Amino acid sequence: MDKILITDNLTVSFDGFRALNQLNFTMNTGELRVVIGPNGAGKTTFLDVITGKVQPTTGKVLFQGRNLRGIPEQEIARLGIGRKFQTPRVYLGLTVRENLDLVCNRFKNVFSTLFRTPSFTDRRMVMGLLETVGLGGKRDLKAALLSHGEKQRLEIGMLVAQSPDLLLVDEPVAGLTDEETENVGALLLALAESHSILVIEHDMEFVRQIARQVTVLHQGTVLCEGTMDEIQGDRRVIEVYLGESEATLATGNNQS
Ligand code: ADP
Ligand code: MG
């Protein structure tokens, strides 16, 4: 099977501390993969190194067979890797539709979106995306008026509008209500029909909703991989997550 992403003995050191440590990871084209792990496991660093925000100290990242070493962030995005950050980055003063127009638009800037009539194809794509993200009824509302979950869905739509080959999604349900969490999960499952998606997540319940194949990261390396049932029955996973909840109880710190 076709591999969209491979990491080969990937290590990222910050002043000698290994945030990623000889990480070997493989993902198939068309797969929806969830990477979980306790705080500090290296999840965000993993996305940073795939997108070119940080460089591998040793080892490599292969995207569609191509070594990404030394390729600037913008260029990696153009090669087909799109990233959705943890906090939504939408234009609050623009409507939902205008936000989507903006990314579908060939002249990706605010002024051309506001002052140029979008082409028929652009318009059809935006309408399709509005349906997909479930915001058709709110298309003329300013993004500032959306709930946090709706903003997350809008931003996922904006990511999809760029037609990346690989979608990277960092903790999409942090801070969402149960209902919003389910909506985001349903959206990711729908997108997985036609996209390769890598989701980084901390919330186990959410992972159960969407996950097929799960990779558990711990201390910068793969602890185990399998279905959610296999993962949850694994002693090592239970230990690292228990260790974390004890630490959380002890410090009262619940930051992710
Ligand atoms: P996660 O997202 O799984 O919580 P991170 O990838 O954010 O984990 O961090 C992994 C480890 O690397 C943490 O111990 C963190 O403190 C450390 N780390 C991350 N980024 C940096 C950096 N820029 N400089 C120094 N240490 C860092
Ligand atoms: Mg993180």
Tab-separated table of C-alpha atoms and ligand atoms in Angstrom:
chain	number	residue	atom	x	y	z
A	1	MET	CA	0.000	0.000	0.000
A	2	ASP	CA	0.955	3.576	-0.731
A	3	LYS	CA	2.577	5.391	2.206
A	4	ILE	CA	1.748	9.051	2.507
A	5	LEU	CA	3.934	9.644	5.550
A	6	ILE	CA	6.949	7.853	6.972
A	7	THR	CA	9.282	8.947	9.730
A	8	ASP	CA	12.570	7.142	9.955
A	9	ASN	CA	14.423	7.224	13.297
A	10	LEU	CA	13.224	10.771	13.715
A	11	THR	CA	14.815	12.670	16.598
A	12	VAL	CA	14.224	16.294	17.586
A	13	SER	CA	16.387	17.653	20.403
A	14	PHE	CA	15.899	20.930	22.217
A	15	ASP	CA	19.162	21.700	24.018
A	16	GLY	CA	19.856	17.994	24.344
A	17	PHE	CA	16.330	17.098	25.478
A	18	ARG	CA	14.741	14.684	23.026
A	19	ALA	CA	11.144	15.774	22.387
A	20	LEU	CA	11.099	13.085	19.680
A	21	ASN	CA	13.372	10.115	20.130
A	22	GLN	CA	14.087	7.733	17.227
A	23	LEU	CA	10.445	7.866	16.167
A	24	ASN	CA	9.401	5.385	13.491
A	25	PHE	CA	5.933	6.016	12.150
A	26	THR	CA	4.101	5.024	8.968
A	27	MET	CA	0.739	6.086	7.618
A	28	ASN	CA	-1.051	4.866	4.480
A	29	THR	CA	-2.584	7.125	1.862
A	30	GLY	CA	-6.307	7.518	2.585
A	31	GLU	CA	-5.955	6.604	6.246
A	32	LEU	CA	-7.468	8.378	9.241
A	33	ARG	CA	-4.896	8.017	12.010
A	34	VAL	CA	-5.099	9.300	15.541
A	35	VAL	CA	-1.962	9.928	17.589
A	36	ILE	CA	-2.540	10.162	21.318
A	37	GLY	CA	-0.250	10.505	24.286
A	38	PRO	CA	0.052	12.205	27.659
A	39	ASN	CA	1.142	15.826	27.987
A	40	GLY	CA	4.745	16.282	26.916
A	41	ALA	CA	4.753	13.082	24.808
A	42	GLY	CA	5.908	15.032	21.760
A	43	LYS	CA	2.622	15.300	19.839
A	44	THR	CA	2.893	18.960	18.876
A	45	THR	CA	6.586	18.607	18.082
A	46	PHE	CA	5.652	15.731	15.786
A	47	LEU	CA	3.370	18.058	13.789
A	48	ASP	CA	5.977	20.847	13.903
A	49	VAL	CA	8.595	18.629	12.310
A	50	ILE	CA	6.212	17.337	9.609
A	51	THR	CA	5.252	20.889	8.625
A	52	GLY	CA	8.841	22.152	8.627
A	53	LYS	CA	8.418	24.452	11.619
A	54	VAL	CA	11.257	22.562	13.316
A	55	GLN	CA	13.981	20.521	11.637
A	56	PRO	CA	14.881	16.931	12.555
A	57	THR	CA	18.058	16.711	14.627
A	58	THR	CA	18.617	13.274	13.114
A	59	GLY	CA	16.459	10.951	11.032
A	60	LYS	CA	13.943	12.017	8.430
A	61	VAL	CA	10.362	12.697	7.434
A	62	LEU	CA	9.201	11.356	4.075
A	63	PHE	CA	6.023	12.784	2.569
A	64	GLN	CA	4.858	10.811	-0.483
A	65	GLY	CA	8.359	9.417	-0.611
A	66	ARG	CA	10.046	12.821	-0.554
A	67	ASN	CA	12.503	13.777	2.180
A	68	LEU	CA	11.298	17.080	3.676
A	69	ARG	CA	14.626	18.036	5.224
A	70	GLY	CA	15.518	21.652	4.595
A	71	ILE	CA	12.290	22.480	2.755
A	72	PRO	CA	10.762	25.738	4.101
A	73	GLU	CA	7.364	25.675	5.825
A	74	GLN	CA	5.542	27.519	3.010
A	75	GLU	CA	6.908	25.126	0.426
A	76	ILE	CA	5.868	22.064	2.454
A	77	ALA	CA	2.348	23.511	2.624
A	78	ARG	CA	2.413	23.898	-1.162
A	79	LEU	CA	3.546	20.284	-1.528
A	80	GLY	CA	0.198	19.304	0.016
A	81	ILE	CA	0.407	19.257	3.811
A	82	GLY	CA	-2.277	21.375	5.501
A	83	ARG	CA	-2.363	22.028	9.243
A	84	LYS	CA	-5.205	22.992	11.494
A	85	PHE	CA	-3.930	24.586	14.684
A	86	GLN	CA	-5.438	24.028	18.107
A	87	THR	CA	-7.039	27.475	18.365
A	88	PRO	CA	-9.171	28.520	15.385
A	89	ARG	CA	-7.590	31.086	13.074
A	90	VAL	CA	-10.569	32.463	11.206
A	91	TYR	CA	-11.281	36.069	10.223
A	92	LEU	CA	-13.780	37.109	12.871
A	93	GLY	CA	-14.933	40.217	11.007
A	94	LEU	CA	-15.810	38.283	7.843
A	95	THR	CA	-18.855	36.081	7.345
A	96	VAL	CA	-18.592	32.298	7.262
A	97	ARG	CA	-18.934	32.351	3.482
A	98	GLU	CA	-16.327	35.093	3.058
A	99	ASN	CA	-13.868	33.093	5.136
A	100	LEU	CA	-14.282	30.140	2.772
A	101	ASP	CA	-14.224	32.392	-0.323
A	102	LEU	CA	-10.912	33.674	0.878
A	103	VAL	CA	-9.184	30.304	0.700
A	104	CYS	CA	-10.978	29.071	-2.417
A	105	ASN	CA	-9.982	32.293	-4.106
A	106	ARG	CA	-7.004	32.100	-6.434
A	107	PHE	CA	-5.769	35.518	-5.242
A	108	LYS	CA	-5.577	34.541	-1.624
A	109	ASN	CA	-6.052	37.906	0.048
A	110	VAL	CA	-8.842	39.698	1.828
A	111	PHE	CA	-9.278	42.586	-0.608
A	112	SER	CA	-9.776	40.482	-3.713
A	113	THR	CA	-12.339	38.376	-1.854
A	114	LEU	CA	-14.326	41.406	-0.856
A	115	PHE	CA	-14.146	43.265	-4.166
A	116	ARG	CA	-14.099	40.559	-6.791
A	117	THR	CA	-17.005	38.350	-7.879
A	118	PRO	CA	-16.042	34.725	-7.270
A	119	SER	CA	-16.121	32.443	-10.308
A	120	PHE	CA	-18.846	29.826	-10.683
A	121	THR	CA	-16.492	27.000	-9.706
A	122	ASP	CA	-15.320	28.892	-6.632
A	123	ARG	CA	-18.903	29.514	-5.617
A	124	ARG	CA	-19.893	25.885	-6.084
A	125	MET	CA	-16.907	24.753	-4.056
A	126	VAL	CA	-17.800	27.154	-1.239
A	127	MET	CA	-21.422	25.958	-1.201
A	128	GLY	CA	-20.239	22.354	-1.068
A	129	LEU	CA	-17.886	23.135	1.795
A	130	LEU	CA	-20.615	24.979	3.718
A	131	GLU	CA	-22.732	21.831	3.509
A	132	THR	CA	-19.831	19.576	4.504
A	133	VAL	CA	-18.985	21.556	7.622
A	134	GLY	CA	-22.675	21.966	8.506
A	135	LEU	CA	-22.671	25.771	8.407
A	136	GLY	CA	-24.942	26.333	5.398
A	137	GLY	CA	-27.563	28.039	7.557
A	138	LYS	CA	-24.987	30.376	9.090
A	139	ARG	CA	-23.126	31.353	5.934
A	140	ASP	CA	-23.944	35.056	6.184
A	141	LEU	CA	-23.151	35.309	9.881
A	142	LYS	CA	-19.920	36.994	10.990
A	143	ALA	CA	-17.474	34.358	12.181
A	144	ALA	CA	-17.194	36.241	15.489
A	145	LEU	CA	-20.761	35.116	16.270
A	146	LEU	CA	-20.030	31.401	15.872
A	147	SER	CA	-19.598	29.079	18.843
A	148	HIS	CA	-16.123	27.695	19.474
A	149	GLY	CA	-17.120	24.366	17.896
A	150	GLU	CA	-18.539	26.074	14.811
A	151	LYS	CA	-15.309	28.036	14.429
A	152	GLN	CA	-13.380	24.776	14.590
A	153	ARG	CA	-15.570	23.324	11.842
A	154	LEU	CA	-15.204	26.460	9.744
A	155	GLU	CA	-11.446	26.279	10.018
A	156	ILE	CA	-11.463	22.601	9.068
A	157	GLY	CA	-13.470	23.670	5.993
A	158	MET	CA	-10.863	26.333	5.208
A	159	LEU	CA	-8.160	23.711	5.471
A	160	VAL	CA	-10.021	21.366	3.113
A	161	ALA	CA	-10.512	24.244	0.640
A	162	GLN	CA	-6.764	24.245	0.072
A	163	SER	CA	-7.073	20.589	-1.095
A	164	PRO	CA	-4.086	19.273	0.841
A	165	ASP	CA	-3.104	15.632	0.310
A	166	LEU	CA	-2.518	15.268	4.040
A	167	LEU	CA	-4.547	17.057	6.720
A	168	LEU	CA	-2.938	17.528	10.127
A	169	VAL	CA	-5.354	18.380	12.915
A	170	ASP	CA	-4.116	19.330	16.394
A	171	GLU	CA	-6.509	18.658	19.300
A	172	PRO	CA	-9.680	19.760	17.482
A	173	VAL	CA	-12.056	19.198	20.405
A	174	ALA	CA	-10.123	20.787	23.279
A	175	GLY	CA	-12.575	22.996	25.137
A	176	LEU	CA	-15.655	21.901	23.170
A	177	THR	CA	-19.019	20.784	24.582
A	178	ASP	CA	-20.021	17.124	24.112
A	179	GLU	CA	-22.384	18.016	21.288
A	180	GLU	CA	-19.773	20.100	19.461
A	181	THR	CA	-17.224	17.329	19.973
A	182	GLU	CA	-19.566	14.892	18.256
A	183	ASN	CA	-20.110	17.280	15.338
A	184	VAL	CA	-16.381	17.709	14.801
A	185	GLY	CA	-15.938	13.931	15.014
A	186	ALA	CA	-18.664	13.366	12.413
A	187	LEU	CA	-17.047	15.950	10.140
A	188	LEU	CA	-13.621	14.301	10.376
A	189	LEU	CA	-15.171	10.893	9.637
A	190	ALA	CA	-16.934	12.331	6.576
A	191	LEU	CA	-13.706	13.936	5.339
A	192	ALA	CA	-11.816	10.689	5.913
A	193	GLU	CA	-13.831	9.153	3.071
A	194	SER	CA	-11.708	11.133	0.633
A	195	HIS	CA	-8.676	12.448	2.556
A	196	SER	CA	-5.633	11.278	4.472
A	197	ILE	CA	-5.980	12.725	7.970
A	198	LEU	CA	-3.664	12.700	10.955
A	199	VAL	CA	-5.348	13.823	14.168
A	200	ILE	CA	-3.432	14.585	17.331
A	201	GLU	CA	-5.635	14.155	20.358
A	202	HIS	CA	-5.602	13.991	24.101
A	203	ASP	CA	-9.304	13.317	24.750
A	204	MET	CA	-9.794	9.514	24.894
A	205	GLU	CA	-13.579	9.656	24.477
A	206	PHE	CA	-13.241	11.548	21.230
A	207	VAL	CA	-10.609	9.117	20.028
A	208	ARG	CA	-13.078	6.286	20.606
A	209	GLN	CA	-15.626	8.080	18.400
A	210	ILE	CA	-13.361	8.547	15.385
A	211	ALA	CA	-10.423	6.206	15.657
A	212	ARG	CA	-9.663	3.175	13.589
A	213	GLN	CA	-5.930	2.882	14.022
A	214	VAL	CA	-4.373	4.623	17.025
A	215	THR	CA	-0.703	5.359	17.727
A	216	VAL	CA	0.294	6.055	21.314
A	217	LEU	CA	3.221	8.409	21.716
A	218	HIS	CA	5.223	8.496	24.949
A	219	GLN	CA	8.526	10.261	25.624
A	220	GLY	CA	8.920	11.042	21.951
A	221	THR	CA	8.594	7.514	20.689
A	222	VAL	CA	5.840	5.038	19.722
A	223	LEU	CA	4.655	3.148	22.806
A	224	CYS	CA	2.146	1.005	20.913
A	225	GLU	CA	-0.280	0.955	18.001
A	226	GLY	CA	-3.622	-0.718	17.437
A	227	THR	CA	-7.374	-0.331	17.590
A	228	MET	CA	-8.878	1.667	20.455
A	229	ASP	CA	-9.844	-1.577	22.246
A	230	GLU	CA	-6.313	-2.929	21.957
A	231	ILE	CA	-4.849	0.382	23.150
A	232	GLN	CA	-7.121	0.706	26.149
A	233	GLY	CA	-6.312	-2.802	27.302
A	234	ASP	CA	-2.561	-2.262	27.053
A	235	ARG	CA	-0.849	-2.116	30.452
A	236	ARG	CA	1.814	0.334	29.302
A	237	VAL	CA	-0.827	2.757	28.044
A	238	ILE	CA	-2.795	2.496	31.262
A	239	GLU	CA	0.389	3.201	33.213
A	240	VAL	CA	1.420	6.320	31.298
A	241	TYR	CA	-2.104	7.742	31.422
A	242	LEU	CA	-2.506	6.857	35.110
A	243	GLY	CA	0.858	8.441	35.823
A	244	GLU	CA	-0.406	11.552	34.137
A	245	SER	CA	-3.677	11.771	36.056
A	246	GLU	CA	-1.780	11.362	39.315
A	247	ALA	CA	0.555	14.162	38.287
A	248	THR	CA	-2.472	16.265	37.374
A	249	LEU	CA	-4.053	15.600	40.755
A	250	ALA	CA	-0.827	16.394	42.567
A	251	THR	CA	-0.193	19.716	40.815
A	252	GLY	CA	-3.784	20.669	40.047
A	253	ASN	CA	-2.491	21.510	36.604
A	254	ASN	CA	-4.766	20.487	33.754
A	255	GLN	CA	-3.078	22.222	30.837
A	256	SER	CA	-2.615	20.334	27.574
B	1	ADP	P1	2.714	17.355	23.643
B	1	ADP	O1	2.165	18.137	22.497
B	1	ADP	O2	2.575	15.869	23.460
B	1	ADP	O3	2.151	17.786	24.958
B	1	ADP	P2	5.208	18.701	22.986
B	1	ADP	O4	5.578	18.220	21.631
B	1	ADP	O5	4.579	20.029	23.062
B	1	ADP	O6	4.287	17.599	23.707
B	1	ADP	O7	6.482	18.709	23.907
B	1	ADP	C1	7.305	17.570	24.103
B	1	ADP	C2	8.426	17.928	25.060
B	1	ADP	O8	9.346	18.793	24.412
B	1	ADP	C3	7.941	18.649	26.298
B	1	ADP	O9	8.697	18.172	27.401
B	1	ADP	C4	8.263	20.093	26.023
B	1	ADP	O10	8.533	20.790	27.203
B	1	ADP	C5	9.497	19.996	25.125
B	1	ADP	N1	9.543	21.091	24.145
B	1	ADP	C6	8.660	21.326	23.157
B	1	ADP	N2	9.025	22.399	22.406
B	1	ADP	C7	10.174	22.865	22.961
B	1	ADP	C8	11.084	23.952	22.657
B	1	ADP	N3	10.851	24.785	21.627
B	1	ADP	N4	12.165	24.111	23.456
B	1	ADP	C9	12.403	23.287	24.490
B	1	ADP	N5	11.623	22.243	24.823
B	1	ADP	C10	10.516	22.028	24.084
B	2	MG	MG	0.590	19.621	22.325
